[in-house]
Tab-separated table of C-alpha atoms in Angstrom:
chain	number	residue	atom	x	y	z
A	129	MET	CA	-39.187	3.833	-23.065
A	130	ASN	CA	-39.994	7.513	-22.581
A	131	PHE	CA	-41.771	8.689	-19.507
A	132	HIS	CA	-42.633	12.069	-18.105
A	133	TYR	CA	-42.481	13.568	-14.681
A	134	PRO	CA	-45.783	14.871	-13.213
A	135	ASN	CA	-44.662	18.355	-14.228
A	136	GLY	CA	-44.758	17.260	-17.861
A	137	LYS	CA	-41.009	17.421	-18.252
A	138	LYS	CA	-39.561	14.549	-20.167
A	139	PHE	CA	-37.173	12.283	-18.263
A	140	GLU	CA	-33.652	12.470	-19.605
A	141	PRO	CA	-30.996	10.133	-18.292
A	142	LYS	CA	-28.305	12.308	-16.793
A	143	GLN	CA	-25.490	10.693	-18.729
A	144	PRO	CA	-25.254	8.117	-21.486
A	145	PRO	CA	-24.606	4.572	-20.287
A	146	GLN	CA	-20.940	3.635	-20.404
A	147	LYS	CA	-19.385	0.236	-20.769
A	148	ARG	CA	-16.706	1.025	-18.239
A	149	LYS	CA	-15.722	4.029	-16.209
A	150	VAL	CA	-13.530	6.058	-18.555
A	151	LYS	CA	-12.770	9.641	-17.730
A	152	SER	CA	-13.613	11.761	-20.733
A	153	LYS	CA	-10.209	13.420	-20.731
A	154	GLN	CA	-8.648	10.050	-21.483
A	155	ILE	CA	-10.446	10.067	-24.780
A	156	SER	CA	-9.082	13.428	-25.902
A	157	TYR	CA	-6.381	13.114	-28.543
A	158	SER	CA	-3.878	15.133	-26.579
A	159	ASN	CA	-2.659	14.360	-23.122
A	160	ARG	CA	-0.657	17.458	-22.298
A	161	GLY	CA	-2.789	18.155	-19.272
A	162	MET	CA	-2.398	14.808	-17.567
A	163	THR	CA	0.077	14.239	-14.817
A	164	LEU	CA	2.429	11.294	-14.645
A	165	GLU	CA	0.374	9.937	-11.760
A	166	GLU	CA	-2.846	10.010	-13.773
A	167	ASP	CA	-1.145	8.307	-16.693
A	168	ILE	CA	0.222	5.562	-14.463
A	169	ASN	CA	-3.104	5.071	-12.708
A	170	GLU	CA	-4.839	4.729	-16.058
A	171	THR	CA	-2.198	2.242	-17.160
A	172	ASN	CA	-2.580	0.209	-13.964
A	173	GLU	CA	-6.364	0.146	-14.397
A	174	TYR	CA	-5.803	-1.223	-17.880
A	175	TYR	CA	-3.427	-3.905	-16.584
A	176	LEU	CA	-5.962	-4.849	-13.917
A	177	ALA	CA	-8.929	-4.997	-16.295
A	178	GLN	CA	-6.941	-7.098	-18.784
A	179	ASP	CA	-5.644	-9.454	-16.070
A	180	ILE	CA	-2.088	-8.492	-16.952
A	181	ALA	CA	-0.977	-7.358	-13.497
A	182	VAL	CA	-2.278	-6.231	-10.107
A	183	ILE	CA	-0.518	-2.944	-9.363
A	184	HIS	CA	-1.940	-0.118	-7.251
A	185	LYS	CA	-0.842	3.271	-6.020
A	186	LYS	CA	-0.662	3.409	-2.257
A	187	PRO	CA	-2.845	6.036	-0.604
A	188	THR	CA	-1.127	9.231	0.539
A	189	PRO	CA	-0.124	8.695	4.166
A	190	VAL	CA	-1.931	11.071	6.484
A	191	GLN	CA	-1.666	11.581	10.245
A	192	ILE	CA	-5.237	12.027	11.445
A	193	VAL	CA	-5.606	14.240	14.514
A	194	ASP	CA	-9.281	15.146	14.775
A	195	VAL	CA	-12.404	13.471	13.425
A	196	HIS	CA	-15.977	14.673	13.783
A	197	TYR	CA	-18.961	12.349	13.585
A	198	PRO	CA	-21.976	14.369	12.479
A	199	GLN	CA	-25.245	12.511	12.954
A	200	ARG	CA	-26.570	10.637	9.937
A	201	SER	CA	-23.591	11.466	7.756
A	202	ALA	CA	-20.062	10.312	7.151
A	203	ALA	CA	-17.225	10.973	9.568
A	204	VAL	CA	-15.348	14.174	8.705
A	205	ILE	CA	-11.631	14.510	9.275
A	206	LYS	CA	-11.175	18.075	10.600
A	207	GLU	CA	-7.440	18.058	11.258
A	208	ALA	CA	-4.769	15.942	9.626
A	209	TYR	CA	-1.233	16.279	8.327
A	210	PHE	CA	0.713	14.793	5.460
A	211	LYS	CA	3.264	12.200	6.528
A	212	GLN	CA	6.383	11.307	4.613
A	213	PRO	CA	5.882	7.924	2.942
A	214	SER	CA	8.166	5.151	4.175
A	215	THR	CA	8.024	3.239	0.912
A	216	THR	CA	7.524	3.912	-2.772
A	217	ASP	CA	4.150	4.895	-4.202
A	218	TYR	CA	3.415	1.857	-6.360
A	219	ASN	CA	3.649	-1.856	-5.815
A	220	GLY	CA	2.019	-5.040	-6.919
A	221	LEU	CA	2.265	-8.291	-8.757
A	222	TYR	CA	3.205	-9.120	-12.337
A	223	ARG	CA	3.521	-12.683	-13.593
A	224	GLY	CA	4.228	-13.988	-10.124
A	225	ARG	CA	6.866	-11.346	-9.377
A	226	TYR	CA	6.742	-8.525	-6.842
A	227	VAL	CA	7.044	-5.137	-8.564
A	228	ASP	CA	7.836	-1.889	-6.731
A	229	PHE	CA	8.464	1.554	-8.119
A	230	GLU	CA	8.390	5.295	-7.670
A	231	ALA	CA	7.446	7.806	-10.360
A	232	LYS	CA	8.749	11.364	-10.539
A	233	GLU	CA	8.777	14.170	-13.030
A	234	THR	CA	10.887	17.252	-13.597
A	235	LYS	CA	10.669	20.404	-15.671
A	236	ASN	CA	14.439	20.383	-16.107
A	237	LYS	CA	15.669	19.690	-19.600
A	238	THR	CA	19.140	18.339	-19.114
A	239	SER	CA	19.157	16.563	-15.745
A	240	PHE	CA	16.942	14.897	-13.134
A	241	PRO	CA	17.353	16.190	-9.532
A	242	LEU	CA	17.966	13.434	-6.999
A	243	GLN	CA	16.201	15.446	-4.297
A	244	ASN	CA	13.026	13.950	-5.748
A	245	PHE	CA	13.871	10.813	-3.760
A	246	HIS	CA	14.191	10.249	-0.035
A	247	GLU	CA	16.772	8.191	1.773
A	248	HIS	CA	14.149	5.782	3.139
A	249	GLN	CA	12.773	5.182	-0.354
A	250	ILE	CA	16.255	4.227	-1.508
A	251	GLU	CA	16.583	1.926	1.513
A	252	HIS	CA	13.203	0.405	0.721
A	253	MET	CA	14.119	-0.335	-2.902
A	254	LYS	CA	17.426	-1.782	-1.729
A	255	LYS	CA	15.554	-4.229	0.486
A	256	VAL	CA	13.150	-5.089	-2.311
A	257	THR	CA	16.031	-5.812	-4.673
A	258	ASN	CA	17.792	-7.945	-2.053
A	259	GLN	CA	14.619	-9.999	-1.571
A	260	ASP	CA	14.428	-10.716	-5.302
A	261	GLY	CA	11.743	-8.144	-6.069
A	262	ILE	CA	11.727	-5.890	-9.118
A	263	ALA	CA	12.457	-2.253	-8.214
A	264	PHE	CA	12.803	0.722	-10.539
A	265	VAL	CA	11.833	4.339	-11.036
A	266	LEU	CA	9.884	6.012	-13.809
A	267	LEU	CA	11.380	9.406	-14.647
A	268	ARG	CA	9.511	11.890	-16.771
A	269	PHE	CA	10.952	14.963	-18.427
A	270	SER	CA	7.660	16.795	-18.629
A	271	LEU	CA	8.643	19.541	-21.087
A	272	VAL	CA	9.676	17.056	-23.752
A	273	GLU	CA	7.193	14.324	-22.682
A	274	GLU	CA	9.874	11.663	-22.370
A	275	ILE	CA	9.597	8.860	-19.833
A	276	TYR	CA	12.401	6.516	-18.852
A	277	LEU	CA	12.454	3.389	-16.749
A	278	LEU	CA	15.623	3.374	-14.692
A	279	PRO	CA	16.328	0.081	-12.859
A	280	PHE	CA	17.061	0.575	-9.180
A	281	PRO	CA	20.746	-0.523	-9.354
A	282	ALA	CA	21.416	2.343	-11.765
A	283	LEU	CA	19.589	4.848	-9.547
A	284	LEU	CA	21.608	3.609	-6.578
A	285	LYS	CA	24.833	4.228	-8.486
A	286	PHE	CA	23.883	7.906	-8.994
A	287	TRP	CA	22.581	8.182	-5.428
A	288	ASP	CA	25.879	6.882	-4.042
A	289	ARG	CA	27.783	9.279	-6.291
A	290	MET	CA	25.836	12.143	-4.689
A	291	LYS	CA	26.413	10.783	-1.177
A	292	SER	CA	30.138	10.731	-1.789
A	293	GLY	CA	30.117	14.395	-2.781
A	294	GLY	CA	29.247	14.136	-6.463
A	295	ARG	CA	26.539	15.873	-8.433
A	296	LYS	CA	23.031	16.105	-6.975
A	297	SER	CA	21.300	15.116	-10.177
A	298	ILE	CA	21.459	12.570	-12.963
A	299	LYS	CA	22.410	13.923	-16.381
A	300	LYS	CA	19.754	13.266	-18.996
A	301	GLN	CA	22.433	11.660	-21.114
A	302	GLU	CA	23.177	9.194	-18.299
A	303	ILE	CA	19.492	8.328	-18.059
A	304	GLU	CA	19.385	7.758	-21.806
A	305	GLU	CA	22.356	5.410	-21.508
A	306	MET	CA	21.337	3.428	-18.424
A	307	GLY	CA	17.567	3.726	-18.605
A	308	TYR	CA	14.963	2.558	-21.103
A	309	LYS	CA	12.720	4.984	-22.904
A	310	ILE	CA	9.037	4.095	-22.680
A	311	ALA	CA	6.891	4.839	-25.696
A	312	ILE	CA	3.781	6.835	-24.842
A	313	GLY	CA	0.735	5.149	-26.220
A	314	PHE	CA	-2.997	5.533	-26.238
A	315	HIS	CA	-4.285	2.665	-24.149
A	316	PRO	CA	-2.420	1.999	-21.962
A	317	ARG	CA	-0.680	5.350	-21.827
A	318	ILE	CA	2.630	4.143	-20.375
A	319	ASP	CA	3.206	0.480	-21.034
A	320	TYR	CA	6.066	0.132	-18.567
A	321	LEU	CA	5.500	-3.586	-17.998
A	322	LYS	CA	6.665	-4.286	-21.541
A	323	THR	CA	10.057	-2.966	-20.471
A	324	VAL	CA	9.896	-4.778	-17.118
A	325	GLU	CA	9.288	-8.035	-18.971
A	326	LYS	CA	12.305	-7.555	-21.243
A	327	LEU	CA	14.589	-6.510	-18.421
A	328	PHE	CA	13.625	-8.689	-15.507
A	329	LEU	CA	11.652	-11.727	-16.694
B	319	MET	CA	29.123	7.043	37.147
B	320	ASN	CA	26.858	8.924	39.533
B	321	PHE	CA	26.541	12.659	39.346
B	322	HIS	CA	24.353	15.215	41.048
B	323	TYR	CA	22.440	18.211	39.791
B	324	PRO	CA	23.277	21.605	41.404
B	325	ASN	CA	20.196	21.129	43.579
B	326	GLY	CA	21.785	18.043	45.120
B	327	LYS	CA	19.348	15.691	43.490
B	328	LYS	CA	20.929	12.591	42.083
B	329	PHE	CA	20.683	12.143	38.319
B	330	GLU	CA	18.571	9.196	37.353
B	331	PRO	CA	18.388	8.212	33.741
B	332	LYS	CA	14.775	8.461	32.693
B	333	GLN	CA	14.685	4.998	31.195
B	334	PRO	CA	17.162	2.208	30.713
B	335	PRO	CA	18.964	2.265	27.388
B	336	GLN	CA	17.329	0.035	24.804
B	337	LYS	CA	18.869	-1.772	21.911
B	338	ARG	CA	16.032	-0.926	19.594
B	339	LYS	CA	12.820	1.009	19.715
B	340	VAL	CA	10.448	-1.242	21.609
B	341	LYS	CA	7.224	0.179	22.917
B	342	SER	CA	7.064	-0.489	26.631
B	343	LYS	CA	3.659	-2.111	26.371
B	344	GLN	CA	5.197	-4.803	24.218
B	345	ILE	CA	7.311	-5.849	27.169
B	346	SER	CA	4.386	-6.430	29.472
B	347	TYR	CA	3.669	-10.124	29.954
B	348	SER	CA	0.128	-9.724	28.758
B	349	ASN	CA	-0.958	-8.285	25.454
B	350	ARG	CA	-4.654	-7.831	26.080
B	351	GLY	CA	-4.441	-4.147	25.217
B	352	MET	CA	-2.814	-4.447	21.796
B	353	THR	CA	-4.850	-4.544	18.660
B	354	LEU	CA	-4.290	-7.011	15.876
B	355	GLU	CA	-3.017	-4.150	13.720
B	356	GLU	CA	-0.371	-3.165	16.261
B	357	ASP	CA	0.740	-6.770	16.606
B	358	ILE	CA	1.055	-7.179	12.851
B	359	ASN	CA	2.894	-3.880	12.440
B	360	GLU	CA	5.364	-4.915	15.139
B	361	THR	CA	5.810	-8.266	13.415
B	362	ASN	CA	6.386	-6.599	10.036
B	363	GLU	CA	8.963	-4.252	11.582
B	364	TYR	CA	10.746	-7.301	12.931
B	365	TYR	CA	10.700	-8.996	9.505
B	366	LEU	CA	12.054	-5.813	7.930
B	367	ALA	CA	14.827	-5.307	10.473
B	368	GLN	CA	15.894	-8.957	10.187
B	369	ASP	CA	15.811	-8.896	6.362
B	370	ILE	CA	13.192	-11.639	6.382
B	371	ALA	CA	10.532	-9.849	4.342
B	372	VAL	CA	9.405	-6.410	3.153
B	373	ILE	CA	5.742	-6.127	4.138
B	374	HIS	CA	3.950	-2.873	4.959
B	375	LYS	CA	0.475	-1.783	5.910
B	376	LYS	CA	-1.013	0.546	3.325
B	377	PRO	CA	-2.055	3.979	4.585
B	378	THR	CA	-5.763	4.505	5.238
B	379	PRO	CA	-7.243	5.943	2.041
B	380	VAL	CA	-8.550	9.444	2.551
B	381	GLN	CA	-10.342	11.811	0.170
B	382	ILE	CA	-8.824	15.215	0.817
B	383	VAL	CA	-11.181	18.142	0.196
B	384	ASP	CA	-9.607	21.183	1.824
B	385	VAL	CA	-6.000	21.974	2.774
B	386	HIS	CA	-4.717	25.108	4.481
B	387	TYR	CA	-1.151	26.314	4.140
B	388	PRO	CA	-0.282	28.388	7.197
B	389	GLN	CA	2.915	30.357	6.808
B	390	ARG	CA	6.050	28.739	8.194
B	391	SER	CA	4.321	25.566	9.221
B	392	ALA	CA	3.126	22.339	7.716
B	393	ALA	CA	0.062	22.109	5.488
B	394	VAL	CA	-3.062	21.278	7.491
B	395	ILE	CA	-5.828	19.151	6.036
B	396	LYS	CA	-9.053	20.800	7.221
B	397	GLU	CA	-11.615	18.604	5.499
B	398	ALA	CA	-11.252	15.011	4.402
B	399	TYR	CA	-13.276	11.802	4.325
B	400	PHE	CA	-12.487	8.148	4.724
B	401	LYS	CA	-12.636	6.198	1.475
B	402	GLN	CA	-13.312	2.508	1.183
B	403	PRO	CA	-10.062	0.710	0.378
B	404	SER	CA	-9.959	-0.988	-3.019
B	405	THR	CA	-7.428	-3.576	-1.937
B	406	THR	CA	-6.328	-5.360	1.219
B	407	ASP	CA	-4.426	-3.596	3.975
B	408	TYR	CA	-1.106	-5.425	3.793
B	409	ASN	CA	1.165	-6.436	0.971
B	410	GLY	CA	4.794	-7.012	0.232
B	411	LEU	CA	7.542	-9.397	-0.634
B	412	TYR	CA	8.747	-12.606	0.999
B	413	ARG	CA	11.461	-14.763	-0.535
B	414	GLY	CA	10.753	-13.452	-3.991
B	415	ARG	CA	6.997	-13.987	-3.707
B	416	TYR	CA	4.251	-11.386	-3.623
B	417	VAL	CA	2.266	-11.614	-0.374
B	418	ASP	CA	-1.127	-9.957	0.149
B	419	PHE	CA	-3.471	-10.184	3.109
B	420	GLU	CA	-6.193	-8.652	5.194
B	421	ALA	CA	-6.448	-8.904	8.993
B	422	LYS	CA	-9.693	-8.792	10.926
B	423	GLU	CA	-10.848	-9.509	14.437
B	424	THR	CA	-14.141	-10.365	16.067
B	425	LYS	CA	-15.511	-10.529	19.590
B	426	ASN	CA	-17.717	-13.430	18.593
B	427	LYS	CA	-16.829	-16.748	20.164
B	428	THR	CA	-18.218	-19.297	17.770
B	429	SER	CA	-18.123	-17.733	14.315
B	430	PHE	CA	-16.452	-15.060	12.199
B	431	PRO	CA	-18.830	-12.636	10.411
B	432	LEU	CA	-18.148	-12.325	6.684
B	433	GLN	CA	-19.350	-8.717	6.694
B	434	ASN	CA	-15.812	-7.900	7.820
B	435	PHE	CA	-14.819	-8.236	4.168
B	436	HIS	CA	-15.883	-6.263	1.119
B	437	GLU	CA	-16.669	-7.572	-2.332
B	438	HIS	CA	-13.794	-5.634	-3.905
B	439	GLN	CA	-11.328	-7.088	-1.409
B	440	ILE	CA	-12.455	-10.567	-2.399
B	441	GLU	CA	-12.073	-9.619	-6.075
B	442	HIS	CA	-8.620	-8.238	-5.354
B	443	MET	CA	-7.452	-11.430	-3.633
B	444	LYS	CA	-8.911	-13.470	-6.485
B	445	LYS	CA	-6.778	-11.519	-8.950
B	446	VAL	CA	-3.708	-11.898	-6.738
B	447	THR	CA	-4.227	-15.654	-6.545
B	448	ASN	CA	-4.724	-15.898	-10.318
B	449	GLN	CA	-1.453	-14.014	-10.874
B	450	ASP	CA	0.435	-16.506	-8.693
B	451	GLY	CA	0.582	-14.274	-5.627
B	452	ILE	CA	0.042	-15.488	-2.057
B	453	ALA	CA	-3.267	-14.262	-0.609
B	454	PHE	CA	-4.788	-15.040	2.776
B	455	VAL	CA	-6.549	-13.510	5.755
B	456	LEU	CA	-5.546	-13.394	9.404
B	457	LEU	CA	-8.600	-13.876	11.628
B	458	ARG	CA	-8.431	-13.136	15.323
B	459	PHE	CA	-10.943	-14.205	17.935
B	460	SER	CA	-10.088	-11.454	20.354
B	461	LEU	CA	-11.801	-12.826	23.469
B	462	VAL	CA	-9.810	-16.051	23.388
B	463	GLU	CA	-6.706	-14.514	21.753
B	464	GLU	CA	-6.623	-17.035	18.937
B	465	ILE	CA	-5.329	-16.120	15.478
B	466	TYR	CA	-5.795	-18.208	12.350
B	467	LEU	CA	-4.343	-17.901	8.889
B	468	LEU	CA	-7.023	-18.819	6.370
B	469	PRO	CA	-5.768	-19.189	2.778
B	470	PHE	CA	-7.822	-17.204	0.305
B	471	PRO	CA	-9.298	-20.216	-1.532
B	472	ALA	CA	-10.919	-21.329	1.736
B	473	LEU	CA	-12.268	-17.840	2.414
B	474	LEU	CA	-13.681	-17.745	-1.108
B	475	LYS	CA	-15.511	-21.021	-0.483
B	476	PHE	CA	-17.306	-19.500	2.527
B	477	TRP	CA	-17.881	-16.221	0.672
B	478	ASP	CA	-19.512	-18.060	-2.229
B	479	ARG	CA	-21.627	-20.069	0.208
B	480	MET	CA	-22.956	-16.766	1.588
B	481	LYS	CA	-23.555	-15.352	-1.899
B	482	SER	CA	-25.647	-18.367	-2.786
B	483	GLY	CA	-27.865	-17.811	0.226
B	484	GLY	CA	-25.918	-19.644	2.909
B	485	ARG	CA	-24.744	-18.457	6.329
B	486	LYS	CA	-23.218	-14.985	6.656
B	487	SER	CA	-20.336	-16.143	8.819
B	488	ILE	CA	-17.714	-18.847	9.061
B	489	LYS	CA	-18.093	-21.260	11.965
B	490	LYS	CA	-15.099	-21.285	14.257
B	491	GLN	CA	-14.933	-25.028	13.797
B	492	GLU	CA	-14.627	-24.533	10.028
B	493	ILE	CA	-11.781	-22.076	10.544
B	494	GLU	CA	-10.049	-24.591	12.813
B	495	GLU	CA	-10.377	-27.219	10.107
B	496	MET	CA	-9.381	-25.181	7.059
B	497	GLY	CA	-7.159	-22.544	8.655
B	498	TYR	CA	-3.861	-22.691	10.512
B	499	LYS	CA	-3.544	-21.507	14.083
B	500	ILE	CA	-0.685	-19.068	14.590
B	501	ALA	CA	1.163	-19.263	17.887
B	502	ILE	CA	1.427	-15.898	19.630
B	503	GLY	CA	5.013	-15.195	20.520
B	504	PHE	CA	7.058	-12.475	22.082
B	505	HIS	CA	9.177	-11.169	19.251
B	506	PRO	CA	7.748	-11.254	16.676
B	507	ARG	CA	4.258	-11.337	18.124
B	508	ILE	CA	2.540	-13.093	15.218
B	509	ASP	CA	4.973	-15.093	13.146
B	510	TYR	CA	2.574	-15.630	10.246
B	511	LEU	CA	5.346	-16.054	7.669
B	512	LYS	CA	6.305	-19.351	9.287
B	513	THR	CA	2.895	-20.624	8.228
B	514	VAL	CA	3.137	-18.946	4.806
B	515	GLU	CA	6.417	-20.749	4.226
B	516	LYS	CA	4.954	-24.153	5.081
B	517	LEU	CA	1.831	-23.626	3.020
B	518	PHE	CA	2.974	-21.786	-0.065
B	519	LEU	CA	6.748	-22.132	-0.536
């Protein structure tokens, strides 16, 4: 049905109806511009929509100091600070199992710096592993677009090597040996649960 | 050992040494001033320290609009807004199982308003239950200091009753019948996992 505004201008719907909320950039053939976080979020949305898993990114922790309450509109946070997270960024549920992971990327070509992780994140994943949860990290070498799933016990081995005076990074070759390369797909982008299933279930 | 400052004043330690960080208000015999959230956080810290479970509150989701970066000091968020959470507030891992819950309190005496929950939280807990996770709510009647664990399937029953035109709250009597009263203790304050163990494990 067409109808016209009183000014004679034809009504045009602002955007075509969509079956589900898909960001247009996800449809582009190339993904060079997307961050690891966006790729993982898109993947988790896919898992959720397909009833494969319930995995969410935790919100960024923020220390709120000052909030204003303007009349008739939403509360505005006027002063806040970023807090260091005490856990990993992602957790959830897959086939009855608790899944917990952190995702990091580097522009290095030959190694992955361990400074990307914090002591308390390592402690957290240790506790998760001890309680029979599934803990791992997703490591992306952004210049070559390679993503690896490294199970937490392997990460811990390299972390402990650093703590006892060894190198402060993991060689790419070591990641290739002890991690599992994840194929980058279209939908979902990073099907990491396929690897989780093979490794842990 | 006693010693004196140069001014002759005797040194008094500011506070007695403590074995672990315990907020002084937790030691008071009454807990009227503590919120449900504080009680649950204290309980979760206890579970974590005792290697009983790994359960955390998710950070409050915030949409960050403007951040300043003053030289030599931390980034300051100058404009941000509260976002509605898409999941529940608490999740984690207990004896290999994924645990997910929301905690709410009311000053009502005879019923618990269902407006405390959002549609997407209900959908989230439905998905968790379908994936073999453990989902429930903790409901506190703050004036009488009573806390109940209500398993998600029972909450869903009352939610669906509301959606089909029925009452917009759960009668306290219904919560007493279908929920499980949680004894309030000293340390931990709210030992809800004892009930989870009986009900789900």
